[in-house]
Amino acid sequence: MYIIYFMLVLVTSVCGQKEGDTCTDQYTTAAGICKPVEVCETAKQDLQESGIQPTFCSPTVSGNAVVCCRDGLKIFDTPATARTRDFPSWGFEEGKRISEKKCEEYSRGVVKRVDYLLLLVKPEIFSISVDKCDNRPVSLPAQIAELGEFPHMVALGWKDLTKKYKFKCGGSLISERFVLTVAQCSRVIPTKEDPPDSDQPVVVRLGDLNLDDSVKDGVTPVDVPIRHFHTHPDYRPPKRYNDIGLVELERDVEFNSYIRPACLWTSPDLSGYDKVITTGWSLINNNKTDHEKYLQKASINLIENNYCNSFITSKRMGLNDSQMCAGELNQEWDSCLNESGSPLQVASKENLCIFYVLGITSFGKPCAKYTSPAVFTRVSSYLDWIEGIVWLGK
C-alpha cells in the first residue's frame, strides 16, 4: 500500500473536479479521468521523464492528490467538455498572437514554484504554481492602492516653466520599451493658469505611488525620457474615435516588484466580467482632493454601448465597436477619474497578480452619477496596430 504525505497544505485546483470525472490535461490538452495520483502511471512518467507536473482535479489539503490521468487513453483523444479557462489563457498552446506570448513571458515573474514531497516506494517531488503577490480587494468608494499593486501603472509628465514635471496623463506599461495610452495625450493645450514648457510629454514615471516628490511612499520611482509618441493614424481630434497611442521610451525598462507590464485583452468578448477596475492618480473620492496625487483604485460596472449612448452629449456621434463604456450607477458613491490614458483592467481569474488591460480612458468621468459614465478605447480592436509597433520583428 502506498502512503502519501504532503509537506504543504496549499495546492491550487486546476480543474475543480472530483475523482471519476472526465478532465483535460493542461499540458497535452488530451482527455483524462480524475484518479488518485498513486494509481496514475502516466502522471508519474511525465514527472520522472519530462519534469511535467500533473493537472490537479481537486484541491488537496491532506491525503491523496486527485490528478487528471491519461492511463489507457491516447494523447489525441478529445475531451468531451473543454476546460473553461480565463480568456485569453496563458499556458502551453501554439498559434497565439505575439501579445499573448509576451503575456506568458512577463507573467513568469509573478508565479513561483512550490515543491511538495510525495512519499511512495520511491520518493517523488511534485511542484505547483502559486501567485507571487498580495491580492487586494477593489471596491467603491475609491481607495489608495498598495505599493506594487498595479506595477504597470505609469504617469506621463510635461515640463513646466520651472523645469519641473507635471503629470497630466496616465498609461500602462506593456513591454520593456512601450507604454499604452490615448492619442490625445500626445500634447496638451496650454493655459494661462498652467502653461507647460512644451505641449508634448517628455517623461514617463514608473513604480510610483504618490506623484508628489516630497511624499515618502516607500518606493523609488523611475523616470524614463520619451523617444517618440505614436498616435493612431486614424485619430482625428476633436473626435475621440481611434483615441489610442503608444509611448516609445528612450531605453528598456528593468522589471521589479513595482514595475512590470500588463497583458492585453485580445477578445471583444467580456463575458464573465461585470465589474472592472479603474486606476489613476486623478481618481477623486466623494469630491475630496487630498488624495489626488496618490494612485487610487475603484471597481466600476461595464455598461452596454447602446445604453451608454443615452448619456453621451449631442455633440458626439455615439459610440462604435472600438469603444466601450463603464461607470458606477449607484448614486451612493461619487468617484471620478479625470485622467486620460489610464487603464480599465481586470485581474486574471487564473492568477490575480496578472492584469489585462481592456480599455484606455478616453473621455467622460466614471462617477457615481447617473449622467457621467466614462468612455474607453477598446484595446482588442487595435491589436494589429499595437503589435506591429511594440513587437515588430519579434
CSV table of C-alpha atoms in Angstrom, one decimal:
chain,number,residue,atom,x,y,z
A,1,MET,CA,0.0,0.0,0.0
A,2,TYR,CA,1.2,3.5,-0.9
A,3,ILE,CA,1.3,6.0,1.9
A,4,ILE,CA,1.3,9.7,0.9
A,5,TYR,CA,2.4,12.7,2.9
A,6,PHE,CA,2.3,16.3,1.8
A,7,MET,CA,4.8,18.8,3.0
A,8,LEU,CA,2.5,21.6,2.0
A,9,VAL,CA,-1.3,22.0,2.5
A,10,LEU,CA,-1.7,24.6,-0.2
A,11,VAL,CA,-2.4,23.2,-3.7
A,12,THR,CA,-4.0,25.1,-6.5
A,13,SER,CA,-7.0,23.4,-8.0
A,14,VAL,CA,-6.8,23.4,-11.8
A,15,CYS,CA,-9.9,21.5,-12.9
A,16,GLY,CA,-12.2,21.8,-9.9
A,17,GLN,CA,-13.5,18.2,-10.5
A,18,LYS,CA,-13.7,15.1,-8.3
A,19,GLU,CA,-12.5,11.5,-8.7
A,20,GLY,CA,-14.1,9.7,-11.6
A,21,ASP,CA,-14.9,12.9,-13.6
A,22,THR,CA,-13.7,13.4,-17.1
A,23,CYS,CA,-11.0,16.1,-17.4
A,24,THR,CA,-8.5,17.7,-19.7
A,25,ASP,CA,-4.7,17.5,-19.1
A,26,GLN,CA,-3.5,21.1,-19.3
A,27,TYR,CA,-0.1,20.2,-20.9
A,28,THR,CA,-1.3,17.9,-23.7
A,29,THR,CA,-5.0,19.1,-23.9
A,30,ALA,CA,-5.8,15.3,-24.0
A,31,ALA,CA,-8.8,13.8,-22.3
A,32,GLY,CA,-8.4,12.1,-19.0
A,33,ILE,CA,-10.1,10.7,-15.9
A,34,CYS,CA,-9.6,12.1,-12.4
A,35,LYS,CA,-7.8,9.5,-10.4
A,36,PRO,CA,-5.6,9.4,-7.2
A,37,VAL,CA,-2.0,10.2,-8.2
A,38,GLU,CA,-0.6,6.9,-6.7
A,39,VAL,CA,-2.5,4.8,-9.3
A,40,CYS,CA,-1.8,7.1,-12.3
A,41,GLU,CA,1.2,5.8,-14.2
A,42,THR,CA,1.2,8.5,-16.9
A,43,ALA,CA,1.4,11.2,-14.2
A,44,LYS,CA,4.4,9.6,-12.7
A,45,GLN,CA,6.1,9.0,-16.1
A,46,ASP,CA,5.5,12.7,-17.1
A,47,LEU,CA,7.2,13.9,-13.9
A,48,GLN,CA,10.1,11.4,-13.9
A,49,GLU,CA,10.9,11.6,-17.6
A,50,SER,CA,10.0,15.2,-18.5
A,51,GLY,CA,9.6,17.1,-15.2
A,52,ILE,CA,5.9,17.9,-16.0
A,53,GLN,CA,3.7,18.3,-13.0
A,54,PRO,CA,0.2,16.7,-13.2
A,55,THR,CA,-3.0,18.6,-13.7
A,56,PHE,CA,-4.9,18.5,-10.4
A,57,CYS,CA,-8.6,17.8,-10.4
A,58,SER,CA,-9.4,19.0,-6.9
A,59,PRO,CA,-7.8,20.8,-4.1
A,60,THR,CA,-5.5,18.7,-1.9
A,61,VAL,CA,-5.3,19.6,1.8
A,62,SER,CA,-4.3,16.2,3.0
A,63,GLY,CA,-4.4,12.6,1.9
A,64,ASN,CA,-4.5,11.6,-1.8
A,65,ALA,CA,-4.0,14.0,-4.6
A,66,VAL,CA,-6.5,13.6,-7.4
A,67,VAL,CA,-5.0,14.3,-10.9
A,68,CYS,CA,-6.1,14.2,-14.5
A,69,CYS,CA,-4.9,10.8,-15.6
A,70,ARG,CA,-4.4,9.7,-19.2
A,71,ASP,CA,-3.9,6.0,-18.4
A,72,GLY,CA,-5.4,3.9,-21.2
A,73,LEU,CA,-6.2,6.9,-23.3
A,74,LYS,CA,-4.4,8.2,-26.4
A,75,ILE,CA,-2.9,11.7,-26.3
A,76,PHE,CA,-5.0,12.8,-29.2
A,77,ASP,CA,-8.3,11.8,-27.6
A,78,THR,CA,-10.5,14.9,-27.4
A,79,PRO,CA,-12.1,15.7,-24.1
A,80,ALA,CA,-15.9,15.6,-24.0
A,81,THR,CA,-16.1,19.0,-22.4
A,82,ALA,CA,-13.3,21.5,-22.8
A,83,ARG,CA,-12.0,23.0,-19.7
A,84,THR,CA,-13.2,26.5,-19.2
A,85,ARG,CA,-10.4,29.0,-18.8
A,86,ASP,CA,-10.0,32.7,-18.3
A,87,PHE,CA,-9.7,34.2,-21.8
A,88,PRO,CA,-7.1,34.9,-23.0
A,89,SER,CA,-5.3,31.9,-21.4
A,90,TRP,CA,-1.6,31.7,-20.9
A,91,GLY,CA,0.0,28.3,-20.9
A,92,PHE,CA,1.2,25.9,-23.4
A,93,GLU,CA,-0.8,26.5,-26.6
A,94,GLU,CA,0.5,27.2,-30.1
A,95,GLY,CA,-0.8,29.6,-32.6
A,96,LYS,CA,-1.0,32.6,-30.2
A,97,ARG,CA,-0.7,36.2,-31.0
A,98,ILE,CA,2.7,37.8,-30.1
A,99,SER,CA,0.9,39.8,-27.4
A,100,GLU,CA,-0.3,36.6,-25.8
A,101,LYS,CA,3.1,35.0,-25.9
A,102,LYS,CA,4.6,38.1,-24.3
A,103,CYS,CA,2.0,38.0,-21.7
A,104,GLU,CA,3.2,34.5,-20.8
A,105,GLU,CA,6.8,35.7,-20.7
A,106,TYR,CA,6.1,38.7,-18.5
A,107,SER,CA,3.8,36.6,-16.2
A,108,ARG,CA,6.6,34.3,-15.1
A,109,GLY,CA,7.7,36.9,-12.7
A,110,VAL,CA,4.5,36.6,-10.6
A,111,VAL,CA,4.4,32.8,-10.4
A,112,LYS,CA,6.5,30.9,-8.0
A,113,ARG,CA,7.1,27.1,-7.9
A,114,VAL,CA,6.3,25.4,-4.6
A,115,ASP,CA,7.6,21.8,-4.1
A,116,TYR,CA,5.9,19.2,-2.0
A,117,LEU,CA,7.1,15.6,-1.3
A,118,LEU,CA,5.1,12.6,-2.4
A,119,LEU,CA,6.4,9.7,-0.4
A,120,LEU,CA,5.8,6.4,-2.3
A,121,VAL,CA,8.1,3.4,-2.6
A,122,LYS,CA,10.4,5.8,-4.4
A,123,PRO,CA,10.0,9.4,-3.1
A,124,GLU,CA,8.9,11.9,-5.7
A,125,ILE,CA,8.8,15.7,-5.6
A,126,PHE,CA,5.9,17.5,-7.3
A,127,SER,CA,5.8,21.2,-8.0
A,128,ILE,CA,2.8,23.5,-8.2
A,129,SER,CA,2.5,27.2,-9.3
A,130,VAL,CA,1.0,29.7,-7.0
A,131,ASP,CA,0.5,33.5,-7.1
A,132,LYS,CA,3.5,35.6,-6.1
A,133,CYS,CA,1.9,38.8,-5.0
A,134,ASP,CA,-0.5,40.2,-2.4
A,135,ASN,CA,-4.0,40.2,-3.8
A,136,ARG,CA,-6.1,43.1,-2.6
A,137,PRO,CA,-9.9,43.6,-2.9
A,138,VAL,CA,-11.1,46.6,-5.1
A,139,SER,CA,-14.5,48.2,-4.5
A,140,LEU,CA,-16.1,51.6,-4.0
A,141,PRO,CA,-15.5,54.2,-2.8
A,142,ALA,CA,-12.1,54.8,-4.4
A,143,GLN,CA,-9.2,53.7,-2.2
A,144,ILE,CA,-5.4,54.3,-2.3
A,145,ALA,CA,-3.6,51.5,-4.0
A,146,GLU,CA,-1.0,49.4,-2.2
A,147,LEU,CA,2.7,49.6,-3.1
A,148,GLY,CA,3.3,47.5,-6.2
A,149,GLU,CA,-0.4,46.5,-6.5
A,150,PHE,CA,-0.6,47.9,-10.1
A,151,PRO,CA,3.0,47.7,-11.3
A,152,HIS,CA,2.1,48.5,-14.9
A,153,MET,CA,0.7,52.0,-14.0
A,154,VAL,CA,2.7,54.9,-15.3
A,155,ALA,CA,2.3,58.7,-15.4
A,156,LEU,CA,3.1,60.9,-18.4
A,157,GLY,CA,4.9,64.1,-17.5
A,158,TRP,CA,5.3,67.5,-19.0
A,159,LYS,CA,7.9,70.1,-18.0
A,160,ASP,CA,6.5,73.4,-16.7
A,161,LEU,CA,8.2,76.7,-17.0
A,162,THR,CA,10.3,76.0,-13.9
A,163,LYS,CA,11.5,72.8,-15.5
A,164,LYS,CA,9.6,70.6,-13.0
A,165,TYR,CA,7.5,67.7,-14.1
A,166,LYS,CA,3.7,67.9,-14.1
A,167,PHE,CA,1.9,64.7,-14.7
A,168,LYS,CA,-1.3,65.1,-16.7
A,169,CYS,CA,-2.0,61.6,-18.3
A,170,GLY,CA,-1.8,58.0,-17.3
A,171,GLY,CA,-0.8,54.9,-19.1
A,172,SER,CA,0.1,51.2,-18.9
A,173,LEU,CA,3.5,49.6,-19.4
A,174,ILE,CA,3.0,46.8,-21.9
A,175,SER,CA,6.6,45.9,-22.7
A,176,GLU,CA,10.2,46.8,-21.8
A,177,ARG,CA,10.0,49.8,-24.2
A,178,PHE,CA,6.4,50.8,-24.7
A,179,VAL,CA,3.5,52.4,-22.8
A,180,LEU,CA,-0.1,52.2,-23.9
A,181,THR,CA,-2.2,55.4,-23.5
A,182,VAL,CA,-4.6,57.6,-25.6
A,183,ALA,CA,-3.6,59.7,-28.6
A,184,GLN,CA,-5.0,62.9,-27.0
A,185,CYS,CA,-2.1,62.7,-24.5
A,186,SER,CA,0.4,63.3,-27.3
A,187,ARG,CA,0.1,67.0,-26.5
A,188,VAL,CA,-1.8,69.4,-24.2
A,189,ILE,CA,-3.4,72.7,-24.9
A,190,PRO,CA,-1.5,75.4,-22.9
A,191,THR,CA,-3.5,77.5,-20.5
A,192,LYS,CA,-2.6,80.8,-18.8
A,193,GLU,CA,-3.0,79.1,-15.4
A,194,ASP,CA,-0.8,76.1,-16.2
A,195,PRO,CA,1.5,76.9,-19.2
A,196,PRO,CA,3.8,74.0,-20.0
A,197,ASP,CA,7.4,74.4,-21.2
A,198,SER,CA,6.3,72.1,-24.2
A,199,ASP,CA,3.0,70.9,-25.4
A,200,GLN,CA,4.3,67.3,-25.7
A,201,PRO,CA,5.1,64.9,-22.8
A,202,VAL,CA,8.8,64.4,-22.2
A,203,VAL,CA,9.0,61.7,-19.5
A,204,VAL,CA,7.2,58.6,-18.2
A,205,ARG,CA,7.3,57.9,-14.4
A,206,LEU,CA,7.1,54.2,-13.3
A,207,GLY,CA,6.8,52.5,-10.0
A,208,ASP,CA,5.4,55.4,-8.1
A,209,LEU,CA,2.5,55.6,-5.6
A,210,ASN,CA,2.4,59.3,-4.8
A,211,LEU,CA,3.5,61.8,-7.6
A,212,ASP,CA,4.5,64.4,-5.0
A,213,ASP,CA,8.2,64.1,-4.7
A,214,SER,CA,8.1,65.4,-1.2
A,215,VAL,CA,6.0,62.4,0.0
A,216,LYS,CA,7.9,59.3,1.1
A,217,ASP,CA,5.8,56.4,-0.1
A,218,GLY,CA,8.4,53.7,0.3
A,219,VAL,CA,9.4,53.4,-3.4
A,220,THR,CA,12.0,54.9,-5.6
A,221,PRO,CA,10.2,55.8,-8.9
A,222,VAL,CA,12.0,55.6,-12.2
A,223,ASP,CA,11.7,58.4,-14.8
A,224,VAL,CA,12.4,57.5,-18.4
A,225,PRO,CA,12.6,60.0,-21.2
A,226,ILE,CA,10.2,59.6,-24.1
A,227,ARG,CA,11.7,58.9,-27.5
A,228,HIS,CA,8.6,59.1,-29.7
A,229,PHE,CA,4.8,59.2,-29.3
A,230,HIS,CA,3.0,57.0,-31.8
A,231,THR,CA,-0.6,58.2,-32.4
A,232,HIS,CA,-3.1,56.0,-34.3
A,233,PRO,CA,-3.2,57.1,-38.0
A,234,ASP,CA,-7.0,57.4,-37.9
A,235,TYR,CA,-7.2,59.6,-34.9
A,236,ARG,CA,-8.9,62.9,-35.9
A,237,PRO,CA,-9.3,65.3,-32.9
A,238,PRO,CA,-11.5,66.7,-31.6
A,239,LYS,CA,-13.3,63.5,-32.3
A,240,ARG,CA,-12.4,60.7,-29.9
A,241,TYR,CA,-12.6,57.7,-32.3
A,242,ASN,CA,-9.3,55.8,-32.6
A,243,ASP,CA,-8.1,57.5,-29.5
A,244,ILE,CA,-5.1,55.3,-28.8
A,245,GLY,CA,-1.3,56.0,-28.6
A,246,LEU,CA,1.9,54.2,-27.8
A,247,VAL,CA,4.8,55.9,-26.0
A,248,GLU,CA,8.2,54.7,-27.1
A,249,LEU,CA,10.8,55.1,-24.4
A,250,GLU,CA,14.5,56.0,-24.8
A,251,ARG,CA,15.6,52.8,-23.2
A,252,ASP,CA,14.3,49.5,-22.0
A,253,VAL,CA,12.8,49.3,-18.5
A,254,GLU,CA,14.1,46.9,-15.9
A,255,PHE,CA,11.3,45.0,-14.2
A,256,ASN,CA,11.0,44.6,-10.5
A,257,SER,CA,8.3,44.2,-7.8
A,258,TYR,CA,7.0,47.7,-8.6
A,259,ILE,CA,7.5,47.9,-12.3
A,260,ARG,CA,6.0,45.1,-14.6
A,261,PRO,CA,4.0,45.1,-17.8
A,262,ALA,CA,0.3,44.4,-18.0
A,263,CYS,CA,-1.2,42.0,-20.6
A,264,LEU,CA,-3.5,43.0,-23.4
A,265,TRP,CA,-7.1,41.6,-23.6
A,266,THR,CA,-7.3,40.0,-27.0
A,267,SER,CA,-11.1,39.4,-27.5
A,268,PRO,CA,-14.1,41.7,-27.8
A,269,ASP,CA,-15.9,39.2,-25.6
A,270,LEU,CA,-16.1,40.3,-21.9
A,271,SER,CA,-18.5,37.7,-20.7
A,272,GLY,CA,-17.7,36.6,-17.2
A,273,TYR,CA,-16.8,40.1,-16.1
A,274,ASP,CA,-19.4,42.6,-14.8
A,275,LYS,CA,-17.0,44.6,-12.6
A,276,VAL,CA,-13.8,46.1,-13.9
A,277,ILE,CA,-11.0,48.1,-12.2
A,278,THR,CA,-10.1,51.7,-12.9
A,279,THR,CA,-6.9,53.2,-11.6
A,280,GLY,CA,-5.3,56.6,-11.7
A,281,TRP,CA,-3.7,59.5,-9.9
A,282,SER,CA,-6.7,61.7,-10.5
A,283,LEU,CA,-9.3,59.4,-9.1
A,284,ILE,CA,-11.3,61.6,-6.7
A,285,ASN,CA,-13.4,60.1,-4.0
A,286,ASN,CA,-16.5,61.9,-2.8
A,287,ASN,CA,-15.2,65.2,-4.1
A,288,LYS,CA,-12.1,65.0,-1.8
A,289,THR,CA,-8.8,66.1,-3.4
A,290,ASP,CA,-6.4,65.4,-0.5
A,291,HIS,CA,-5.5,62.0,-2.0
A,292,GLU,CA,-5.3,63.3,-5.6
A,293,LYS,CA,-1.6,62.6,-6.0
A,294,TYR,CA,-1.9,59.1,-4.7
A,295,LEU,CA,-2.5,56.2,-7.1
A,296,GLN,CA,-6.1,55.1,-6.4
A,297,LYS,CA,-8.3,52.3,-7.5
A,298,ALA,CA,-12.0,51.6,-7.8
A,299,SER,CA,-14.3,48.9,-9.1
A,300,ILE,CA,-17.0,50.0,-11.6
A,301,ASN,CA,-19.5,48.4,-13.8
A,302,LEU,CA,-19.3,47.7,-17.5
A,303,ILE,CA,-22.2,49.4,-19.4
A,304,GLU,CA,-23.5,48.4,-22.7
A,305,ASN,CA,-22.7,50.8,-25.5
A,306,ASN,CA,-26.3,51.3,-26.6
A,307,TYR,CA,-27.3,52.2,-23.1
A,308,CYS,CA,-24.3,54.4,-22.7
A,309,ASN,CA,-25.1,56.4,-25.8
A,310,SER,CA,-28.0,58.0,-24.0
A,311,PHE,CA,-25.5,59.7,-21.7
A,312,ILE,CA,-23.2,61.0,-24.4
A,313,THR,CA,-23.8,64.6,-25.4
A,314,SER,CA,-25.4,65.5,-28.7
A,315,LYS,CA,-22.0,66.9,-29.9
A,316,ARG,CA,-20.7,63.4,-30.2
A,317,MET,CA,-21.7,60.9,-32.8
A,318,GLY,CA,-22.3,57.9,-30.5
A,319,LEU,CA,-20.0,55.0,-29.6
A,320,ASN,CA,-18.7,52.5,-32.1
A,321,ASP,CA,-17.4,49.0,-31.6
A,322,SER,CA,-13.9,50.2,-30.9
A,323,GLN,CA,-15.1,51.9,-27.8
A,324,MET,CA,-16.5,50.7,-24.5
A,325,CYS,CA,-18.3,52.2,-21.6
A,326,ALA,CA,-18.0,51.8,-17.8
A,327,GLY,CA,-19.1,53.6,-14.7
A,328,GLU,CA,-20.9,53.3,-11.4
A,329,LEU,CA,-24.6,54.0,-11.4
A,330,ASN,CA,-25.1,53.7,-7.7
A,331,GLN,CA,-25.5,57.3,-6.6
A,332,GLU,CA,-24.4,56.5,-3.1
A,333,TRP,CA,-20.8,56.8,-4.2
A,334,ASP,CA,-19.0,59.6,-6.1
A,335,SER,CA,-15.7,58.6,-7.6
A,336,CYS,CA,-14.5,60.4,-10.7
A,337,LEU,CA,-11.5,59.7,-12.9
A,338,ASN,CA,-10.3,62.8,-14.8
A,339,GLU,CA,-7.1,61.2,-16.1
A,340,SER,CA,-6.9,60.3,-19.8
A,341,GLY,CA,-4.8,57.3,-20.7
A,342,SER,CA,-5.3,55.3,-17.5
A,343,PRO,CA,-6.3,51.7,-17.9
A,344,LEU,CA,-9.5,49.9,-17.5
A,345,GLN,CA,-8.5,46.4,-16.4
A,346,VAL,CA,-9.3,43.0,-14.8
A,347,ALA,CA,-7.2,40.6,-12.9
A,348,SER,CA,-6.8,37.1,-14.5
A,349,LYS,CA,-9.0,34.5,-12.9
A,350,GLU,CA,-6.1,32.1,-13.1
A,351,ASN,CA,-3.6,34.4,-11.4
A,352,LEU,CA,-4.7,37.5,-9.6
A,353,CYS,CA,-1.3,39.0,-9.9
A,354,ILE,CA,-1.7,39.3,-13.7
A,355,PHE,CA,-3.7,42.3,-15.1
A,356,TYR,CA,-5.3,42.5,-18.6
A,357,VAL,CA,-5.9,46.0,-20.0
A,358,LEU,CA,-9.4,46.0,-21.6
A,359,GLY,CA,-9.7,49.7,-22.3
A,360,ILE,CA,-8.0,53.1,-22.1
A,361,THR,CA,-9.7,56.2,-20.5
A,362,SER,CA,-10.7,58.4,-23.4
A,363,PHE,CA,-13.4,60.8,-22.2
A,364,GLY,CA,-16.1,61.3,-19.6
A,365,LYS,CA,-15.9,60.6,-15.9
A,366,PRO,CA,-16.7,57.3,-14.3
A,367,CYS,CA,-18.5,58.9,-11.4
A,368,ALA,CA,-21.4,57.6,-9.3
A,369,LYS,CA,-23.7,60.0,-11.0
A,370,TYR,CA,-26.3,58.9,-13.5
A,371,THR,CA,-25.2,61.4,-16.0
A,372,SER,CA,-21.5,60.7,-16.2
A,373,PRO,CA,-20.2,57.3,-17.3
A,374,ALA,CA,-16.8,57.1,-19.0
A,375,VAL,CA,-15.8,56.0,-22.5
A,376,PHE,CA,-12.8,53.9,-23.1
A,377,THR,CA,-10.9,52.9,-26.2
A,378,ARG,CA,-11.3,49.1,-26.6
A,379,VAL,CA,-7.8,47.6,-26.7
A,380,SER,CA,-8.9,44.4,-28.6
A,381,SER,CA,-9.9,46.5,-31.6
A,382,TYR,CA,-6.3,47.7,-32.1
A,383,LEU,CA,-4.1,44.6,-31.5
A,384,ASP,CA,-2.7,44.5,-35.1
A,385,TRP,CA,-1.6,48.2,-34.8
A,386,ILE,CA,-0.2,47.7,-31.3
A,387,GLU,CA,1.7,44.5,-32.1
A,388,GLY,CA,3.1,45.9,-35.3
A,389,ILE,CA,4.8,48.7,-33.4
A,390,VAL,CA,5.6,47.2,-30.0
A,391,TRP,CA,6.8,43.8,-31.1
A,392,LEU,CA,7.9,44.4,-34.7
A,393,GLY,CA,10.1,41.6,-35.9
A,394,LYS,CA,9.6,39.5,-32.7
